[in-house]
Structures are given as C-alpha cells and as structure tokens.
mmCIF file of C-alpha atoms in Angstrom:
data_model
loop_
_atom_site.group_PDB
_atom_site.id
_atom_site.type_symbol
_atom_site.label_atom_id
_atom_site.label_comp_id
_atom_site.label_asym_id
_atom_site.label_seq_id
_atom_site.Cartn_x
_atom_site.Cartn_y
_atom_site.Cartn_z
ATOM 1 C CA MET A 21 -26.150 37.093 -21.914
ATOM 2 C CA ASP A 22 -27.877 35.635 -24.957
ATOM 3 C CA THR A 23 -29.287 32.236 -24.030
ATOM 4 C CA ASN A 24 -30.312 31.463 -27.614
ATOM 5 C CA ASN A 25 -26.739 31.496 -28.916
ATOM 6 C CA PRO A 26 -25.766 27.878 -29.725
ATOM 7 C CA LYS A 27 -22.076 28.746 -30.228
ATOM 8 C CA LEU A 28 -21.820 30.174 -26.738
ATOM 9 C CA GLY A 29 -23.502 27.088 -25.314
ATOM 10 C CA MET A 30 -21.057 24.809 -27.120
ATOM 11 C CA LEU A 31 -18.097 26.874 -25.930
ATOM 12 C CA LEU A 32 -19.297 26.698 -22.334
ATOM 13 C CA LEU A 33 -19.884 22.960 -22.667
ATOM 14 C CA LEU A 34 -16.370 22.414 -24.038
ATOM 15 C CA HIS A 35 -14.909 24.621 -21.313
ATOM 16 C CA PHE A 36 -16.585 22.598 -18.533
ATOM 17 C CA TYR A 37 -15.615 19.383 -20.321
ATOM 18 C CA LYS A 38 -11.944 20.434 -20.281
ATOM 19 C CA ILE A 39 -12.144 21.379 -16.604
ATOM 20 C CA ASN A 40 -13.696 17.992 -15.795
ATOM 21 C CA LEU A 41 -10.951 16.212 -17.749
ATOM 22 C CA ILE A 42 -8.285 18.083 -15.788
ATOM 23 C CA PHE A 43 -9.870 17.084 -12.476
ATOM 24 C CA LEU A 44 -10.287 13.509 -13.701
ATOM 25 C CA ASN A 45 -6.599 13.362 -14.654
ATOM 26 C CA ILE A 46 -5.562 14.713 -11.257
ATOM 27 C CA PHE A 47 -7.820 12.237 -9.454
ATOM 28 C CA LEU A 48 -6.555 9.278 -11.490
ATOM 29 C CA TYR A 49 -2.925 10.310 -10.971
ATOM 30 C CA VAL A 50 -3.358 10.539 -7.204
ATOM 31 C CA TYR A 51 -5.447 7.337 -7.036
ATOM 32 C CA CYS A 52 -2.920 5.348 -9.092
ATOM 33 C CA ASN A 53 -0.032 6.575 -6.959
ATOM 34 C CA ILE A 54 -1.855 5.600 -3.767
ATOM 35 C CA THR A 55 -2.725 2.118 -5.042
ATOM 36 C CA ASN A 56 0.772 1.559 -6.454
ATOM 37 C CA SER A 57 2.403 2.550 -3.185
ATOM 38 C CA ALA A 58 0.009 0.254 -1.306
ATOM 39 C CA ASN A 59 0.868 -2.611 -3.658
ATOM 40 C CA ARG A 60 4.587 -1.929 -3.255
ATOM 41 C CA THR A 61 4.193 -1.915 0.530
ATOM 42 C CA GLU A 62 2.361 -5.235 0.372
ATOM 43 C CA GLU A 63 5.104 -6.702 -1.842
ATOM 44 C CA ASN A 64 7.772 -5.458 0.568
ATOM 45 C CA ILE A 65 5.922 -7.088 3.463
ATOM 46 C CA GLN A 66 5.733 -10.384 1.554
ATOM 47 C CA ILE A 67 9.434 -10.175 0.647
ATOM 48 C CA SER A 68 10.409 -9.443 4.239
ATOM 49 C CA ASN A 69 8.215 -12.321 5.457
ATOM 50 C CA THR A 70 9.830 -14.781 3.061
ATOM 51 C CA SER A 71 13.333 -13.584 3.938
ATOM 52 C CA SER A 72 12.622 -13.897 7.663
ATOM 53 C CA GLU A 73 11.186 -17.385 7.070
ATOM 54 C CA ALA A 74 14.351 -18.305 5.199
ATOM 55 C CA ARG A 75 16.488 -16.981 8.086
ATOM 56 C CA ILE A 76 14.431 -18.960 10.603
ATOM 57 C CA ASN A 77 14.754 -22.147 8.540
ATOM 58 C CA LEU A 78 18.481 -21.587 8.180
ATOM 59 C CA PHE A 79 18.786 -21.061 11.942
ATOM 60 C CA ILE A 80 16.802 -24.255 12.617
ATOM 61 C CA ASP A 81 18.991 -26.232 10.207
ATOM 62 C CA TYR A 82 22.153 -24.838 11.771
ATOM 63 C CA SER A 83 20.893 -25.533 15.302
ATOM 64 C CA SER A 84 19.918 -29.115 14.506
ATOM 65 C CA LYS A 85 23.371 -29.866 13.065
ATOM 66 C CA ASN A 86 25.117 -28.703 16.239
ATOM 67 C CA PHE A 87 23.174 -31.063 18.508
#
C-alpha cells in the first residue's frame, strides 16, 4: 500500500467519516426513542395522577353531600 498517495488517504478518511455518521445516526435514533418513551411514560403518570385526584375529589364531594 502506498502511504504517500493523498487520494487514497482522502478516500479512507471519507469512508471512515461515513461509517461514523451511520453509527451516529443509529445512536441518535435509539437515544431519541428512549428519551421520548420515557417522557411519554412520565406524562402518562402525571395524567393518571390528575385523573385519580379528580376521582378522589369527586368521591369526597359526593360523600359529603350524602351526610
């Protein structure tokens, strides 16, 4: 292999650059999906908490009217 060939060096550099971009895209795709699913889970927990609080308040209101 000729180490003094600048074209070959540039081709190898571009090849490794493309490989790194592919791995970066895969990593970002997986990372974004994980964080989005975590955020959605947190939102679902908050929604379920507020709906259960609303049910508890409704139950308290209904109970206080019967007594």
